[in-house]
Structures are given as C-alpha cells and as structure tokens.
Amino acid sequence: MELEELKDKWKMLSEEVANQKILTQNILEKSVKDKVKTVASDAQYVGGFGTIFLLGVFILVISLPNIPHKMFLLCILILTLIWGLWDVFFETKNLKKVTDVTLSLCEREDCLMRYKRYIKRAYIFIAAIFIPLISIWLVLFQIEMGESLLWSISKLLLYFLPVFFGSRYGLKKMKKIEESFKEYKEFMEKEI
C-alpha cells in the first residue's frame, strides 16, 4: 500500500515539475516576444513617420528655388530615405524572426546577432556619415544666411540631442532583448 502511494505521489510530482517547466518556457518566450515586438514596432513607427517626414522635406526642398547647397541636401535626404526604408522593410523583419518558434534556437540566435550587427552599423552610419553631412550642410546654410558660426554650431548641437538619446534608448532595448533571449536559450538548452 505504501509503495502505491509513493508511486502516485511521485507521478504527481513529476507532472507538476513538467507543468512548471512548460510554464517557465512560456514565460521566457513571452518575455522575448514582448521585447522584440516593442523594438520592432518602435523601429517601424519611427522609420515610417521618419520616411514620411523626409519625403515631405524632399518635396519641399525640390519645390523651393533659393535653398543654398540644394543638391548637397538632396543627396543627404536620398541617402537617409534609402536607409530608412531598408530598416523598415528588411531589418525589422529579421528581428521578428527571433520570436519564430518554427526556427531552431541557433537560427533564432543568428537572426538576433544579424540584427545586432545591423544596429551597430546603423549607429556607425549615423556617427560617421549622417551627422557630419548634416552638420556641414546646416553650418554652410546658416552661415550663408548670415548667422554666426557659434550660433550655427549651438543650434546644430540642439538638433542632434534627439539622435543621441534615441540611440541610447535603442541600445538599452537591444540589450534587454539579448538578456531575455540568453535566459530563454539557457533554459531551453537545459531541457534538451
């Protein structure tokens, strides 16, 4: 009789442990999905609104006849539009694959690493190409319009504060995704 009771209790405990493992897996998957969904939707909203705004600026620049260094500005706008559209249509799709449970854990991790490399390249693009080009145009434009160099540089710094804080926000979100995915991966590897 005692042996049967022990077997029944053992079976109940085994089922409870299995249920806890499934529950933990679901919680970890949801954590990764929520973080990825937040970053992907932020990227799509910012990219979408940014693209619409840049298209408006592009049309405005084309229609105004007396803008100093107009071709320089148009080249910057075209480069930025291409980069923004690439981000919205291709790179965020790659990030969303991280939550695709039909892919293996290694494939999902690879998608996460590709997106992380893209983010690093994007910040390098912003720091090494975009900011200097915009800076040159703004300073040249404002000096040609009669403003002092000091005032032009001061305004330029104010323009780039949102870029700086947006970049920091994006890096924090990316780090949170990586931490959640690492925790999920470690749990899944223990189960195998």
PDB file of C-alpha atoms in Angstrom:
ATOM      1  CA  MET A   1       0.000   0.000   0.000  1.00  0.00           C
ATOM      2  CA  GLU A   2       2.773   2.461   0.880  1.00  0.00           C
ATOM      3  CA  LEU A   3       4.584   1.676  -2.360  1.00  0.00           C
ATOM      4  CA  GLU A   4       1.476   2.502  -4.405  1.00  0.00           C
ATOM      5  CA  GLU A   5       1.019   5.791  -2.540  1.00  0.00           C
ATOM      6  CA  LEU A   6       4.661   6.699  -3.141  1.00  0.00           C
ATOM      7  CA  LYS A   7       4.301   5.882  -6.852  1.00  0.00           C
ATOM      8  CA  ASP A   8       1.188   8.063  -7.086  1.00  0.00           C
ATOM      9  CA  LYS A   9       2.881  10.950  -5.275  1.00  0.00           C
ATOM     10  CA  TRP A  10       5.967  10.551  -7.452  1.00  0.00           C
ATOM     11  CA  LYS A  11       3.795  10.642 -10.570  1.00  0.00           C
ATOM     12  CA  MET A  12       2.003  13.792  -9.314  1.00  0.00           C
ATOM     13  CA  LEU A  13       5.312  15.481  -8.550  1.00  0.00           C
ATOM     14  CA  SER A  14       6.687  14.557 -11.983  1.00  0.00           C
ATOM     15  CA  GLU A  15       3.605  16.042 -13.645  1.00  0.00           C
ATOM     16  CA  GLU A  16       3.911  19.185 -11.518  1.00  0.00           C
ATOM     17  CA  VAL A  17       7.584  19.598 -12.476  1.00  0.00           C
ATOM     18  CA  ALA A  18       6.706  19.104 -16.170  1.00  0.00           C
ATOM     19  CA  ASN A  19       3.945  21.714 -15.878  1.00  0.00           C
ATOM     20  CA  GLN A  20       6.346  24.154 -14.176  1.00  0.00           C
ATOM     21  CA  LYS A  21       8.877  23.674 -16.975  1.00  0.00           C
ATOM     22  CA  ILE A  22       6.230  24.402 -19.614  1.00  0.00           C
ATOM     23  CA  LEU A  23       5.045  27.431 -17.674  1.00  0.00           C
ATOM     24  CA  THR A  24       8.623  28.743 -17.314  1.00  0.00           C
ATOM     25  CA  GLN A  25       9.257  28.196 -21.027  1.00  0.00           C
ATOM     26  CA  ASN A  26       6.084  30.092 -21.924  1.00  0.00           C
ATOM     27  CA  ILE A  27       7.003  32.977 -19.625  1.00  0.00           C
ATOM     28  CA  LEU A  28      10.515  33.220 -21.098  1.00  0.00           C
ATOM     29  CA  GLU A  29       9.160  33.039 -24.676  1.00  0.00           C
ATOM     30  CA  LYS A  30       6.629  35.773 -23.908  1.00  0.00           C
ATOM     31  CA  SER A  31       9.357  37.956 -22.396  1.00  0.00           C
ATOM     32  CA  VAL A  32      11.454  37.699 -25.568  1.00  0.00           C
ATOM     33  CA  LYS A  33       8.410  38.230 -27.820  1.00  0.00           C
ATOM     34  CA  ASP A  34       7.280  41.316 -25.907  1.00  0.00           C
ATOM     35  CA  LYS A  35      10.701  42.937 -26.053  1.00  0.00           C
ATOM     36  CA  VAL A  36      11.180  42.119 -29.740  1.00  0.00           C
ATOM     37  CA  LYS A  37       7.684  43.355 -30.539  1.00  0.00           C
ATOM     38  CA  THR A  38       8.382  46.659 -28.756  1.00  0.00           C
ATOM     39  CA  VAL A  39      11.665  47.258 -30.593  1.00  0.00           C
ATOM     40  CA  ALA A  40      10.228  46.189 -33.976  1.00  0.00           C
ATOM     41  CA  SER A  41       7.135  48.380 -33.623  1.00  0.00           C
ATOM     42  CA  ASP A  42       9.256  51.333 -32.428  1.00  0.00           C
ATOM     43  CA  ALA A  43      11.530  50.894 -35.445  1.00  0.00           C
ATOM     44  CA  GLN A  44       8.589  50.662 -37.823  1.00  0.00           C
ATOM     45  CA  TYR A  45       6.804  53.684 -36.358  1.00  0.00           C
ATOM     46  CA  VAL A  46       9.896  55.847 -36.214  1.00  0.00           C
ATOM     47  CA  GLY A  47      11.022  54.618 -39.634  1.00  0.00           C
ATOM     48  CA  GLY A  48       7.555  55.086 -41.134  1.00  0.00           C
ATOM     49  CA  PHE A  49       6.988  58.552 -39.727  1.00  0.00           C
ATOM     50  CA  GLY A  50      10.596  59.486 -40.438  1.00  0.00           C
ATOM     51  CA  THR A  51      10.232  58.362 -44.057  1.00  0.00           C
ATOM     52  CA  ILE A  52       7.012  60.349 -44.498  1.00  0.00           C
ATOM     53  CA  PHE A  53       8.648  63.400 -42.903  1.00  0.00           C
ATOM     54  CA  LEU A  54      11.750  63.052 -45.110  1.00  0.00           C
ATOM     55  CA  LEU A  55       9.606  62.687 -48.222  1.00  0.00           C
ATOM     56  CA  GLY A  56       7.838  65.903 -47.257  1.00  0.00           C
ATOM     57  CA  VAL A  57      11.153  67.678 -46.723  1.00  0.00           C
ATOM     58  CA  PHE A  58      12.439  66.259 -50.015  1.00  0.00           C
ATOM     59  CA  ILE A  59       9.413  67.592 -51.920  1.00  0.00           C
ATOM     60  CA  LEU A  60       9.709  70.951 -50.139  1.00  0.00           C
ATOM     61  CA  VAL A  61      13.423  71.221 -50.976  1.00  0.00           C
ATOM     62  CA  ILE A  62      12.760  70.396 -54.629  1.00  0.00           C
ATOM     63  CA  SER A  63       9.981  72.986 -54.850  1.00  0.00           C
ATOM     64  CA  LEU A  64      11.911  75.863 -53.221  1.00  0.00           C
ATOM     65  CA  PRO A  65      14.218  77.580 -55.704  1.00  0.00           C
ATOM     66  CA  ASN A  66      16.630  79.508 -53.461  1.00  0.00           C
ATOM     67  CA  ILE A  67      17.984  76.961 -50.988  1.00  0.00           C
ATOM     68  CA  PRO A  68      21.757  77.191 -50.619  1.00  0.00           C
ATOM     69  CA  HIS A  69      23.607  73.946 -51.391  1.00  0.00           C
ATOM     70  CA  LYS A  70      20.378  72.310 -52.582  1.00  0.00           C
ATOM     71  CA  MET A  71      21.976  69.308 -54.339  1.00  0.00           C
ATOM     72  CA  PHE A  72      24.052  68.514 -51.264  1.00  0.00           C
ATOM     73  CA  LEU A  73      20.889  68.452 -49.131  1.00  0.00           C
ATOM     74  CA  LEU A  74      19.006  66.355 -51.703  1.00  0.00           C
ATOM     75  CA  CYS A  75      21.806  63.758 -51.684  1.00  0.00           C
ATOM     76  CA  ILE A  76      21.655  63.568 -47.883  1.00  0.00           C
ATOM     77  CA  LEU A  77      17.875  63.162 -47.993  1.00  0.00           C
ATOM     78  CA  ILE A  78      18.026  60.411 -50.633  1.00  0.00           C
ATOM     79  CA  LEU A  79      20.683  58.515 -48.672  1.00  0.00           C
ATOM     80  CA  THR A  80      18.628  58.799 -45.484  1.00  0.00           C
ATOM     81  CA  LEU A  81      15.410  57.736 -47.219  1.00  0.00           C
ATOM     82  CA  ILE A  82      17.049  54.620 -48.651  1.00  0.00           C
ATOM     83  CA  TRP A  83      18.485  53.705 -45.277  1.00  0.00           C
ATOM     84  CA  GLY A  84      15.146  54.314 -43.503  1.00  0.00           C
ATOM     85  CA  LEU A  85      13.189  52.218 -45.993  1.00  0.00           C
ATOM     86  CA  TRP A  86      15.737  49.401 -45.711  1.00  0.00           C
ATOM     87  CA  ASP A  87      15.336  49.452 -41.946  1.00  0.00           C
ATOM     88  CA  VAL A  88      11.537  49.405 -42.024  1.00  0.00           C
ATOM     89  CA  PHE A  89      11.093  46.755 -44.705  1.00  0.00           C
ATOM     90  CA  PHE A  90      14.033  44.394 -44.192  1.00  0.00           C
ATOM     91  CA  GLU A  91      15.841  44.677 -40.895  1.00  0.00           C
ATOM     92  CA  THR A  92      12.795  44.667 -38.611  1.00  0.00           C
ATOM     93  CA  LYS A  93      11.591  41.500 -40.370  1.00  0.00           C
ATOM     94  CA  ASN A  94      14.898  39.897 -39.456  1.00  0.00           C
ATOM     95  CA  LEU A  95      14.383  40.900 -35.817  1.00  0.00           C
ATOM     96  CA  LYS A  96      10.873  39.445 -35.787  1.00  0.00           C
ATOM     97  CA  LYS A  97      12.303  36.049 -36.785  1.00  0.00           C
ATOM     98  CA  VAL A  98      13.794  35.851 -33.283  1.00  0.00           C
ATOM     99  CA  THR A  99      10.302  35.015 -31.990  1.00  0.00           C
ATOM    100  CA  ASP A 100       9.540  32.400 -34.670  1.00  0.00           C
ATOM    101  CA  VAL A 101       9.304  29.108 -32.756  1.00  0.00           C
ATOM    102  CA  THR A 102       9.401  27.113 -36.010  1.00  0.00           C
ATOM    103  CA  LEU A 103      13.076  28.069 -36.348  1.00  0.00           C
ATOM    104  CA  SER A 104      15.738  26.312 -34.341  1.00  0.00           C
ATOM    105  CA  LEU A 105      17.279  28.045 -31.379  1.00  0.00           C
ATOM    106  CA  CYS A 106      20.519  28.554 -33.345  1.00  0.00           C
ATOM    107  CA  GLU A 107      18.667  30.126 -36.296  1.00  0.00           C
ATOM    108  CA  ARG A 108      16.800  32.465 -33.966  1.00  0.00           C
ATOM    109  CA  GLU A 109      20.022  33.453 -32.236  1.00  0.00           C
ATOM    110  CA  ASP A 110      21.607  34.071 -35.642  1.00  0.00           C
ATOM    111  CA  CYS A 111      18.736  36.424 -36.561  1.00  0.00           C
ATOM    112  CA  LEU A 112      19.278  38.285 -33.290  1.00  0.00           C
ATOM    113  CA  MET A 113      23.014  38.604 -33.934  1.00  0.00           C
ATOM    114  CA  ARG A 114      22.417  39.817 -37.513  1.00  0.00           C
ATOM    115  CA  TYR A 115      20.045  42.480 -36.226  1.00  0.00           C
ATOM    116  CA  LYS A 116      22.564  43.485 -33.555  1.00  0.00           C
ATOM    117  CA  ARG A 117      25.281  43.851 -36.221  1.00  0.00           C
ATOM    118  CA  TYR A 118      22.869  45.925 -38.309  1.00  0.00           C
ATOM    119  CA  ILE A 119      22.189  48.218 -35.325  1.00  0.00           C
ATOM    120  CA  LYS A 120      25.918  48.704 -34.789  1.00  0.00           C
ATOM    121  CA  ARG A 121      26.380  49.538 -38.490  1.00  0.00           C
ATOM    122  CA  ALA A 122      23.434  51.931 -38.294  1.00  0.00           C
ATOM    123  CA  TYR A 123      24.992  53.815 -35.383  1.00  0.00           C
ATOM    124  CA  ILE A 124      28.307  53.948 -37.229  1.00  0.00           C
ATOM    125  CA  PHE A 125      26.438  55.323 -40.265  1.00  0.00           C
ATOM    126  CA  ILE A 126      24.781  57.945 -38.091  1.00  0.00           C
ATOM    127  CA  ALA A 127      28.013  58.947 -36.361  1.00  0.00           C
ATOM    128  CA  ALA A 128      30.420  58.770 -39.310  1.00  0.00           C
ATOM    129  CA  ILE A 129      28.282  59.824 -42.271  1.00  0.00           C
ATOM    130  CA  PHE A 130      24.885  61.275 -41.400  1.00  0.00           C
ATOM    131  CA  ILE A 131      25.842  63.661 -38.595  1.00  0.00           C
ATOM    132  CA  PRO A 132      28.894  65.099 -40.408  1.00  0.00           C
ATOM    133  CA  LEU A 133      26.944  65.592 -43.664  1.00  0.00           C
ATOM    134  CA  ILE A 134      24.017  67.276 -41.932  1.00  0.00           C
ATOM    135  CA  SER A 135      26.437  69.327 -39.843  1.00  0.00           C
ATOM    136  CA  ILE A 136      28.270  70.574 -42.912  1.00  0.00           C
ATOM    137  CA  TRP A 137      25.027  71.460 -44.657  1.00  0.00           C
ATOM    138  CA  LEU A 138      23.492  73.203 -41.642  1.00  0.00           C
ATOM    139  CA  VAL A 139      26.605  75.219 -40.874  1.00  0.00           C
ATOM    140  CA  LEU A 140      27.112  76.205 -44.528  1.00  0.00           C
ATOM    141  CA  PHE A 141      23.416  77.022 -44.916  1.00  0.00           C
ATOM    142  CA  GLN A 142      23.217  79.095 -41.766  1.00  0.00           C
ATOM    143  CA  ILE A 143      26.472  80.951 -42.411  1.00  0.00           C
ATOM    144  CA  GLU A 144      25.275  81.740 -45.917  1.00  0.00           C
ATOM    145  CA  MET A 145      22.014  83.036 -44.407  1.00  0.00           C
ATOM    146  CA  GLY A 146      24.063  85.438 -42.247  1.00  0.00           C
ATOM    147  CA  GLU A 147      24.220  83.664 -38.863  1.00  0.00           C
ATOM    148  CA  SER A 148      27.395  83.480 -36.827  1.00  0.00           C
ATOM    149  CA  LEU A 149      29.392  80.263 -36.738  1.00  0.00           C
ATOM    150  CA  LEU A 150      28.976  79.936 -32.954  1.00  0.00           C
ATOM    151  CA  TRP A 151      25.176  80.246 -33.184  1.00  0.00           C
ATOM    152  CA  SER A 152      25.083  77.745 -36.057  1.00  0.00           C
ATOM    153  CA  ILE A 153      27.070  75.194 -34.087  1.00  0.00           C
ATOM    154  CA  SER A 154      24.902  75.744 -30.991  1.00  0.00           C
ATOM    155  CA  LYS A 155      21.726  75.090 -32.961  1.00  0.00           C
ATOM    156  CA  LEU A 156      23.352  72.063 -34.547  1.00  0.00           C
ATOM    157  CA  LEU A 157      24.013  70.538 -31.133  1.00  0.00           C
ATOM    158  CA  LEU A 158      20.347  71.008 -30.241  1.00  0.00           C
ATOM    159  CA  TYR A 159      19.300  69.232 -33.452  1.00  0.00           C
ATOM    160  CA  PHE A 160      21.320  66.165 -32.549  1.00  0.00           C
ATOM    161  CA  LEU A 161      20.190  65.711 -28.948  1.00  0.00           C
ATOM    162  CA  PRO A 162      17.210  63.556 -30.039  1.00  0.00           C
ATOM    163  CA  VAL A 163      19.554  61.434 -32.172  1.00  0.00           C
ATOM    164  CA  PHE A 164      21.845  60.866 -29.201  1.00  0.00           C
ATOM    165  CA  PHE A 165      19.074  59.978 -26.758  1.00  0.00           C
ATOM    166  CA  GLY A 166      17.270  57.873 -29.350  1.00  0.00           C
ATOM    167  CA  SER A 167      20.443  55.884 -29.937  1.00  0.00           C
ATOM    168  CA  ARG A 168      20.900  55.268 -26.222  1.00  0.00           C
ATOM    169  CA  TYR A 169      17.267  54.180 -25.922  1.00  0.00           C
ATOM    170  CA  GLY A 170      17.717  51.752 -28.825  1.00  0.00           C
ATOM    171  CA  LEU A 171      20.876  50.252 -27.339  1.00  0.00           C
ATOM    172  CA  LYS A 172      19.161  49.710 -23.972  1.00  0.00           C
ATOM    173  CA  LYS A 173      16.233  47.964 -25.651  1.00  0.00           C
ATOM    174  CA  MET A 174      18.607  45.773 -27.672  1.00  0.00           C
ATOM    175  CA  LYS A 175      20.481  44.788 -24.519  1.00  0.00           C
ATOM    176  CA  LYS A 176      17.210  43.781 -22.840  1.00  0.00           C
ATOM    177  CA  ILE A 177      16.316  41.577 -25.807  1.00  0.00           C
ATOM    178  CA  GLU A 178      19.727  39.923 -25.674  1.00  0.00           C
ATOM    179  CA  GLU A 179      19.425  39.275 -21.933  1.00  0.00           C
ATOM    180  CA  SER A 180      15.940  37.783 -22.285  1.00  0.00           C
ATOM    181  CA  PHE A 181      16.991  35.616 -25.212  1.00  0.00           C
ATOM    182  CA  LYS A 182      20.095  34.427 -23.347  1.00  0.00           C
ATOM    183  CA  GLU A 183      17.947  33.412 -20.385  1.00  0.00           C
ATOM    184  CA  TYR A 184      15.499  31.637 -22.708  1.00  0.00           C
ATOM    185  CA  LYS A 185      18.317  29.875 -24.557  1.00  0.00           C
ATOM    186  CA  GLU A 186      19.937  28.668 -21.331  1.00  0.00           C
ATOM    187  CA  PHE A 187      16.610  27.284 -20.144  1.00  0.00           C
ATOM    188  CA  MET A 188      15.955  25.521 -23.452  1.00  0.00           C
ATOM    189  CA  GLU A 189      19.453  24.027 -23.543  1.00  0.00           C
ATOM    190  CA  LYS A 190      18.947  22.583 -20.037  1.00  0.00           C
ATOM    191  CA  GLU A 191      15.758  20.915 -21.210  1.00  0.00           C
ATOM    192  CA  ILE A 192      17.437  19.189 -24.145  1.00  0.00           C
TER     193      ILE A 192
END
